[in-house]
C-alpha positions as a Markdown table, in Angstrom:
| # | Residue | x | y | z |
|---|---|---|---|---|
| 1 | Met | 20.2 | 109.2 | 70.6 |
| 2 | Ser | 19.8 | 107.5 | 74.0 |
| 3 | Arg | 15.6 | 107.4 | 73.7 |
| 4 | Arg | 15.8 | 105.6 | 70.1 |
| 5 | Arg | 18.2 | 103.2 | 72.0 |
| 6 | Arg | 15.7 | 102.5 | 74.8 |
| 7 | Arg | 13.1 | 101.8 | 72.6 |
| 8 | Ser | 14.9 | 99.0 | 70.3 |
| 9 | His | 14.8 | 97.3 | 73.9 |
| 10 | Glu | 11.4 | 97.5 | 74.2 |
| 11 | Glu | 10.8 | 95.7 | 70.8 |
| 12 | Ser | 13.1 | 93.1 | 71.5 |
| 13 | Asp | 11.3 | 92.1 | 74.9 |
| 14 | Ser | 8.1 | 92.0 | 73.0 |
| 15 | Leu | 9.5 | 89.7 | 70.5 |
| 16 | Glu | 10.7 | 87.0 | 73.2 |
| 17 | Leu | 7.7 | 87.4 | 74.4 |
| 18 | Met | 5.9 | 85.9 | 71.5 |
| 19 | Leu | 7.8 | 83.7 | 71.0 |
| 20 | Asp | 8.4 | 81.7 | 74.4 |
| 21 | Pro | 4.9 | 80.4 | 74.5 |
| 22 | Ile | 5.4 | 79.4 | 70.4 |
| 23 | Cys | 7.8 | 76.8 | 71.5 |
| 24 | Asn | 6.4 | 75.9 | 74.5 |
| 25 | Ile | 3.2 | 75.1 | 72.7 |
| 26 | Phe | 5.2 | 73.4 | 70.0 |
| 27 | Gly | 7.1 | 71.5 | 72.7 |
| 28 | Thr | 4.0 | 70.4 | 74.0 |
| 29 | Ile | 2.5 | 69.0 | 70.9 |
| 30 | Met | 6.0 | 66.9 | 69.9 |
| 31 | Phe | 5.3 | 65.7 | 73.3 |
| 32 | Val | 1.8 | 64.7 | 73.4 |
| 33 | Ala | 2.4 | 63.1 | 69.8 |
| 34 | Leu | 5.3 | 61.0 | 71.2 |
| 35 | Ile | 3.3 | 59.8 | 74.4 |
| 36 | Ala | 0.5 | 58.7 | 71.6 |
| 37 | Ala | 3.2 | 57.3 | 69.3 |
| 38 | Leu | 4.4 | 55.3 | 72.2 |
| 39 | Ile | 1.0 | 54.4 | 73.0 |
| 40 | Ala | 0.2 | 53.2 | 69.6 |
| 41 | Leu | 3.1 | 50.6 | 69.6 |
| 42 | Met | 2.3 | 49.7 | 73.0 |
| 43 | Arg | -1.2 | 48.7 | 71.8 |
| 44 | Thr | -0.3 | 47.1 | 68.5 |
| 45 | Gly | 2.2 | 45.1 | 69.9 |
| 46 | Ala | -0.3 | 43.7 | 72.9 |
| 47 | Ala | -2.5 | 42.8 | 69.7 |
| 48 | Val | -0.1 | 41.0 | 67.8 |
| 49 | Ala | 1.0 | 39.1 | 70.8 |
| 50 | Glu | -2.5 | 38.1 | 71.5 |
| 51 | Ala | -3.5 | 37.3 | 67.9 |
| 52 | Val | -0.3 | 34.8 | 68.3 |
| 53 | Ser | -1.3 | 33.4 | 71.4 |
| 54 | Val | -4.9 | 32.6 | 69.8 |
| 55 | Ala | -3.1 | 30.9 | 67.0 |
| 56 | Glu | -1.2 | 29.1 | 69.4 |
| 57 | Arg | -3.9 | 28.0 | 71.7 |
| 58 | Arg | -5.8 | 26.9 | 68.2 |
| 59 | Gln | -2.7 | 24.8 | 67.0 |
| 60 | Gln | -2.6 | 23.1 | 70.3 |
| 61 | Asp | -6.0 | 22.1 | 70.1 |
| 62 | Gly | -6.2 | 20.9 | 67.1 |
| 63 | Asp | -2.9 | 18.7 | 67.3 |
| 64 | Ala | -5.0 | 17.7 | 71.0 |
| 65 | Arg | -8.0 | 16.5 | 68.6 |
| 66 | Leu | -5.5 | 14.7 | 66.1 |
| 67 | Glu | -4.2 | 12.8 | 68.4 |
| 68 | Ser | -7.0 | 11.8 | 70.2 |
| 69 | Arg | -8.5 | 10.5 | 66.8 |
| 70 | Val | -5.2 | 8.4 | 66.0 |
| 71 | Ala | -5.6 | 6.8 | 69.4 |
| 72 | Glu | -9.2 | 6.2 | 68.9 |
| 73 | Leu | -8.7 | 4.6 | 65.1 |
| 74 | Glu | -5.4 | 2.7 | 66.7 |
| 75 | Arg | -7.9 | 1.4 | 69.6 |
| 76 | Thr | -10.6 | 0.5 | 66.6 |
| 77 | Leu | -7.9 | -1.1 | 64.6 |
| 78 | Ser | -6.5 | -3.4 | 67.7 |
| 79 | Thr | -9.8 | -5.1 | 68.2 |
| 80 | Leu | -10.8 | -6.2 | 64.4 |
| 81 | Pro | -9.6 | -10.0 | 63.6 |
| 82 | Ala | -6.3 | -10.2 | 61.1 |
| 83 | Ala | -7.6 | -11.1 | 57.5 |
| 84 | Gly | -5.9 | -14.5 | 56.4 |
| 85 | Gly | -6.3 | -16.7 | 53.1 |
| 86 | Ala | -8.0 | -19.4 | 54.6 |
| 87 | Glu | -11.1 | -17.4 | 55.5 |
| 88 | Leu | -12.0 | -18.0 | 52.0 |
| 89 | Asp | -14.8 | -20.3 | 51.7 |
| 90 | Ala | -14.9 | -23.4 | 49.5 |
| 91 | Ala | -17.2 | -22.4 | 47.1 |
| 92 | Ala | -15.7 | -19.3 | 46.2 |
| 93 | Thr | -12.5 | -21.1 | 45.8 |
| 94 | Asp | -14.0 | -23.6 | 43.7 |
| 95 | Arg | -15.2 | -20.6 | 41.5 |
| 96 | Val | -11.6 | -19.2 | 40.8 |
| 97 | Glu | -10.3 | -22.2 | 39.5 |
| 98 | Arg | -12.7 | -23.2 | 37.0 |
| 99 | Ala | -12.7 | -19.6 | 35.5 |
| 100 | Leu | -8.8 | -20.0 | 35.4 |
| 101 | Gly | -9.6 | -22.8 | 33.8 |
| 102 | Glu | -12.0 | -21.4 | 31.6 |
| 103 | Ile | -9.6 | -18.6 | 30.7 |
| 104 | Ala | -6.9 | -21.1 | 30.3 |
| 105 | Arg | -9.0 | -23.0 | 27.4 |
| 106 | Arg | -10.3 | -19.9 | 25.7 |
| 107 | Glu | -6.7 | -18.6 | 25.9 |
| 108 | Ala | -5.6 | -22.2 | 24.0 |
| 109 | Leu | -8.9 | -22.1 | 21.7 |
| 110 | Val | -7.9 | -18.7 | 20.6 |
| 111 | Glu | -4.1 | -19.7 | 19.7 |
| 112 | Arg | -5.7 | -22.6 | 17.6 |
| 113 | Tyr | -7.5 | -20.2 | 15.7 |
| 114 | Arg | -4.7 | -17.7 | 15.2 |
| 115 | Glu | -2.7 | -20.7 | 13.7 |
| 116 | Thr | -5.4 | -21.6 | 11.2 |
| 117 | Val | -5.8 | -18.6 | 10.4 |
| 118 | Glu | -2.1 | -18.0 | 9.7 |
| 119 | Lys | -1.9 | -21.1 | 7.3 |
| 120 | Ala | -4.9 | -20.4 | 5.6 |
| 121 | Arg | -3.1 | -17.1 | 4.6 |
| 122 | Ala | 0.3 | -18.8 | 4.3 |
| 123 | Asp | -2.3 | -21.3 | 1.6 |
| 124 | Met | -4.4 | -18.5 | 0.4 |
| 125 | Gly | -1.6 | -18.0 | -2.8 |
| 126 | Gln | -2.0 | -21.9 | -3.7 |
| 127 | Ile | -5.6 | -21.6 | -3.4 |
| 128 | Ala | -6.2 | -19.4 | -6.1 |
| 129 | Ser | -3.7 | -21.8 | -8.7 |
| 130 | Gln | -5.6 | -25.0 | -7.5 |
| 131 | Val | -9.1 | -23.9 | -7.9 |
| 132 | Gln | -8.9 | -24.5 | -12.0 |
| 133 | Pro | -7.8 | -27.7 | -11.9 |
| 134 | Met | -10.0 | -28.8 | -9.2 |
| 135 | Gln | -12.8 | -27.5 | -11.2 |
| 136 | Ser | -11.8 | -29.5 | -14.0 |
| 137 | Glu | -11.7 | -32.6 | -12.2 |
| 138 | Val | -14.7 | -31.6 | -10.3 |
| 139 | Asp | -16.5 | -31.9 | -14.4 |
| 140 | Arg | -14.3 | -34.6 | -15.0 |
| 141 | Val | -16.2 | -36.8 | -12.1 |
| 142 | Arg | -19.7 | -35.2 | -12.7 |
| 143 | Asp | -19.3 | -36.5 | -16.1 |
| 144 | Ala | -18.1 | -40.0 | -15.4 |
| 145 | Leu | -21.1 | -40.0 | -13.1 |
| 146 | Glu | -23.5 | -39.1 | -15.9 |
| 147 | Ser | -22.0 | -41.8 | -18.0 |
| 148 | Ala | -22.6 | -44.3 | -14.8 |
| 149 | Arg | -25.7 | -43.1 | -14.6 |
| 150 | Arg | -27.1 | -43.4 | -17.8 |
| 151 | Thr | -25.0 | -47.4 | -17.8 |
| 152 | Lys | -26.7 | -48.3 | -14.8 |
| 153 | Asp | -30.0 | -46.6 | -16.1 |
| 154 | Arg | -30.1 | -48.4 | -19.7 |
| 155 | Gln | -32.5 | -51.4 | -20.4 |
| 156 | Val | -31.2 | -54.9 | -20.2 |
| 157 | Arg | -31.8 | -56.0 | -24.3 |
| 158 | Thr | -30.5 | -58.4 | -26.2 |
| 159 | Pro | -28.0 | -56.4 | -28.5 |
| 160 | Leu | -29.1 | -56.5 | -31.9 |
| 161 | Glu | -26.7 | -57.0 | -34.8 |
| 162 | Arg | -26.8 | -56.3 | -38.5 |
| 163 | Glu | -24.9 | -57.1 | -41.5 |
| 164 | Val | -22.8 | -53.8 | -42.2 |
| 165 | Ala | -21.3 | -53.2 | -45.6 |
| 166 | Leu | -17.9 | -51.8 | -43.7 |
| 167 | Phe | -14.2 | -52.8 | -43.1 |
| 168 | Glu | -13.6 | -54.3 | -39.6 |
| 169 | Phe | -10.7 | -52.4 | -37.5 |
| 170 | Thr | -9.5 | -54.3 | -35.0 |
| 171 | Val | -8.8 | -53.4 | -31.2 |
| 172 | Ile | -8.3 | -55.7 | -28.1 |
| 173 | Leu | -9.1 | -53.6 | -25.0 |
| 174 | Trp | -6.6 | -55.8 | -22.4 |
| 175 | Glu | -5.5 | -55.0 | -18.6 |
| 176 | Asp | -7.6 | -51.5 | -19.4 |
| 177 | Lys | -5.7 | -50.6 | -22.4 |
| 178 | Leu | -6.3 | -49.9 | -25.7 |
| 179 | Tyr | -4.4 | -51.7 | -28.2 |
| 180 | Ala | -4.6 | -50.7 | -31.7 |
| 181 | Val | -3.5 | -54.3 | -34.3 |
| 182 | Cys | -3.2 | -52.2 | -37.7 |
| 183 | Asp | -2.1 | -48.2 | -38.6 |
| 184 | Leu | -4.7 | -47.2 | -41.1 |
| 185 | Ser | -3.0 | -43.5 | -40.9 |
| 186 | Ser | -1.9 | -44.1 | -44.4 |
| 187 | Arg | -4.0 | -47.2 | -46.6 |
| 188 | Ala | -2.5 | -49.1 | -49.3 |
| 189 | Ser | -4.6 | -49.6 | -52.7 |
| 190 | Asp | -4.7 | -53.1 | -52.0 |
| 191 | Ala | -8.0 | -53.4 | -49.1 |
| 192 | Cys | -6.2 | -56.7 | -47.8 |
| 193 | Glu | -3.0 | -55.1 | -47.4 |
| 194 | Trp | -4.6 | -53.0 | -44.3 |
| 195 | Leu | -5.0 | -56.5 | -42.7 |
| 196 | Arg | -1.2 | -56.4 | -41.9 |
| 197 | Ser | -0.8 | -53.1 | -41.5 |
| 198 | Trp | 1.0 | -53.5 | -38.6 |
| 199 | Asn | 1.1 | -50.8 | -35.4 |
| 200 | Asn | 4.7 | -51.5 | -34.5 |
| 201 | Arg | 3.6 | -48.6 | -31.0 |
| 202 | His | 0.7 | -51.7 | -29.9 |
| 203 | Val | 2.2 | -54.4 | -31.4 |
| 204 | Val | 5.3 | -56.0 | -32.0 |
| 205 | Ala | 6.0 | -56.1 | -35.3 |
| 206 | Ser | 8.4 | -58.3 | -36.2 |
| 207 | Arg | 6.7 | -60.9 | -34.4 |
| 208 | Cys | 3.4 | -60.5 | -36.0 |
| 209 | Thr | 2.9 | -62.8 | -38.9 |
| 210 | Thr | -0.2 | -64.0 | -41.3 |
| 211 | Pro | 0.7 | -68.1 | -42.4 |
| 212 | Ile | -2.3 | -67.9 | -44.4 |
| 213 | Phe | -2.8 | -64.8 | -46.7 |
| 214 | Glu | -4.6 | -65.4 | -49.5 |
| 215 | Cys | -6.7 | -62.4 | -50.4 |
| 216 | Ser | -8.6 | -62.3 | -54.3 |
| 217 | Arg | -11.8 | -60.2 | -55.5 |
| 218 | Val | -14.0 | -63.5 | -55.4 |
| 219 | Ser | -12.4 | -64.9 | -52.1 |
| 220 | Ile | -10.1 | -64.2 | -48.9 |
| 221 | His | -8.8 | -66.1 | -46.6 |
| 222 | Ile | -6.6 | -64.6 | -43.8 |
| 223 | Ser | -5.4 | -66.0 | -41.0 |
| 224 | Arg | -2.8 | -63.7 | -38.7 |
| 225 | Ser | -0.9 | -64.4 | -35.5 |
| 226 | Ile | -0.7 | -60.8 | -33.5 |
| 227 | Val | 1.7 | -60.6 | -30.8 |
| 228 | Leu | 0.5 | -57.2 | -28.5 |
| 229 | Arg | 3.4 | -54.8 | -26.7 |
| 230 | Ala | 2.3 | -55.5 | -23.3 |
| 231 | Gly | 2.0 | -52.2 | -21.5 |
| 232 | Ala | 2.1 | -49.8 | -24.4 |
| 233 | Gly | -1.8 | -49.4 | -25.0 |
| 234 | Ile | -3.7 | -46.6 | -24.4 |
| 235 | Pro | -5.6 | -45.9 | -21.1 |
| 236 | Val | -9.0 | -46.5 | -20.5 |
| 237 | Thr | -10.0 | -45.2 | -17.1 |
| 238 | Asp | -12.6 | -42.4 | -17.8 |
| 239 | Ile | -14.0 | -40.9 | -20.9 |
| 240 | Asp | -12.2 | -37.5 | -21.0 |
| 241 | Ser | -8.8 | -38.6 | -20.4 |
| 242 | Leu | -9.2 | -41.4 | -23.4 |
| 243 | Arg | -10.7 | -38.7 | -25.0 |
| 244 | Ala | -7.9 | -36.4 | -24.4 |
| 245 | Asn | -5.3 | -38.5 | -25.1 |
| 246 | Pro | -3.5 | -37.9 | -28.2 |
| 247 | Asp | -2.7 | -41.5 | -29.3 |
| 248 | Phe | -6.5 | -42.1 | -28.8 |
| 249 | Arg | -7.3 | -38.6 | -30.9 |
| 250 | Ala | -5.2 | -40.1 | -34.2 |
| 251 | Leu | -6.7 | -43.6 | -33.8 |
| 252 | Ile | -10.1 | -42.1 | -34.3 |
| 253 | Ala | -8.7 | -39.2 | -37.2 |
| 254 | Ser | -7.0 | -42.5 | -39.0 |
| 255 | Leu | -10.9 | -44.4 | -39.0 |
| 256 | Asn | -13.8 | -43.0 | -41.6 |
| 257 | Pro | -17.2 | -43.9 | -39.8 |
| 258 | Lys | -19.0 | -44.2 | -43.2 |
| 259 | Glu | -16.5 | -46.9 | -44.3 |
| 260 | Asp | -14.9 | -48.6 | -41.1 |
| 261 | Leu | -16.4 | -50.6 | -38.1 |
| 262 | Val | -14.4 | -51.1 | -34.7 |
| 263 | Gly | -14.1 | -54.8 | -34.0 |
| 264 | Ile | -13.3 | -54.7 | -30.2 |
| 265 | Val | -11.8 | -58.1 | -28.9 |
| 266 | Val | -12.5 | -57.7 | -24.9 |
| 267 | Ala | -10.5 | -59.2 | -22.2 |
| 268 | Pro | -12.2 | -60.6 | -19.3 |
| 269 | Asp | -10.3 | -58.2 | -16.8 |
| 270 | Ser | -11.2 | -55.1 | -19.0 |
| 271 | Phe | -15.3 | -55.4 | -19.3 |
| 272 | Asp | -15.7 | -52.3 | -17.0 |
| 273 | Ser | -13.5 | -50.5 | -19.7 |
| 274 | Phe | -15.6 | -51.0 | -22.6 |
| 275 | Ala | -18.8 | -48.9 | -21.4 |
| 276 | Ile | -15.9 | -46.6 | -21.9 |
| 277 | Leu | -14.3 | -46.8 | -25.4 |
| 278 | Lys | -18.0 | -47.4 | -26.6 |
| 279 | Asp | -19.3 | -44.5 | -25.5 |
| 280 | Ala | -16.0 | -42.6 | -26.9 |
| 281 | Leu | -16.6 | -44.4 | -30.4 |
| 282 | Leu | -20.2 | -43.9 | -30.5 |
| 283 | Ser | -19.6 | -40.0 | -29.7 |
| 284 | Ala | -17.5 | -40.0 | -32.7 |
| 285 | Gly | -19.6 | -41.5 | -35.0 |
| 286 | Leu | -18.2 | -45.2 | -35.5 |
| 287 | Ser | -20.0 | -48.3 | -35.5 |
| 288 | Tyr | -18.5 | -51.2 | -33.6 |
| 289 | Ser | -18.5 | -54.7 | -33.1 |
| 290 | Leu | -18.2 | -57.1 | -29.7 |
| 291 | Asp | -16.0 | -60.5 | -29.2 |
| 292 | Pro | -15.3 | -61.5 | -25.8 |
| 293 | Cys | -11.1 | -63.0 | -26.1 |
| 294 | Glu | -10.7 | -66.4 | -24.4 |
| 295 | Gln | -7.4 | -66.5 | -25.8 |
| 296 | Pro | -3.8 | -66.4 | -23.1 |
| 297 | Leu | -3.1 | -62.9 | -24.3 |
| 298 | Pro | -0.4 | -61.1 | -25.1 |
| 299 | Lys | -0.4 | -63.4 | -28.2 |
| 300 | Tyr | -3.7 | -62.8 | -30.3 |
| 301 | Glu | -4.8 | -65.5 | -33.3 |
| 302 | Asp | -7.9 | -64.5 | -35.6 |
| 303 | Ser | -9.2 | -65.6 | -39.5 |
| 304 | Trp | -10.8 | -63.8 | -42.0 |
| 305 | Ile | -13.0 | -65.7 | -44.5 |
| 306 | Pro | -15.8 | -64.3 | -47.1 |
| 307 | Gly | -19.0 | -61.9 | -45.7 |
| 308 | His | -20.2 | -59.2 | -44.3 |
| 309 | Pro | -18.9 | -58.1 | -40.5 |
| 310 | Arg | -21.9 | -57.7 | -38.2 |
| 311 | Gly | -22.2 | -54.5 | -35.8 |
| 312 | Leu | -24.3 | -53.0 | -32.8 |
């Protein structure tokens, strides 16, 4: 038994002998690692401190350069003269003034154009309605000019009268108005009565008389006294207006070109109207005669005796 115990003690000593170097080696390794870590930490801190120091130096250098540049610019600026409006030369001032005047003139011109355009737009609707009346007026003036040209270009000649077997229907031109003495729209069976079928629209019938009225198949002797209704005649200003007048159209309708001759008695103040009336009668196919009036109108007197009228 004692022999076994001795052997066990020997084994324990051997294990201790082996663990001791192992622990020593591990401790050495840990120490070395600690030393290495400390050295690394020390080196890292030094590098960071050095980098920070370099950045600070660079910033200080940049600030110094900026401060130097600012000082240099301030010195340069202080040497420059201050700008003033009085330094503009007279030519430049004159050009500016002319430019401003031209701008103002053109603005005023544009404003006038704008007002004109607005007014034209406002009147555009009325212009369309005025075109047709204006065209009618132009046509009327053209016809009047053509009639005047024909009258002007007509050769002067002695009127050629001829006897005509027609009934003479008397009209009077006074103050550029046409007065029909009688109304033949409804003719009596006795032709002598036609001479006193008074047209109440143009004459005062109650004051018209026939002091002598002798009419038969073999002889005729009639004297008439006629009073015109002043201002009541048909205006004779131009041929178109005369043709369009309903009273004149009714008068023409009451006459027969194959039976009637229009005897025109012209007052001194209406010779210009005679040419217009003559053209209107000729265009209607009627013959006419001309007799200047020297009596003081509105009272007119005439006489009828046997014979044939003379027409133009």
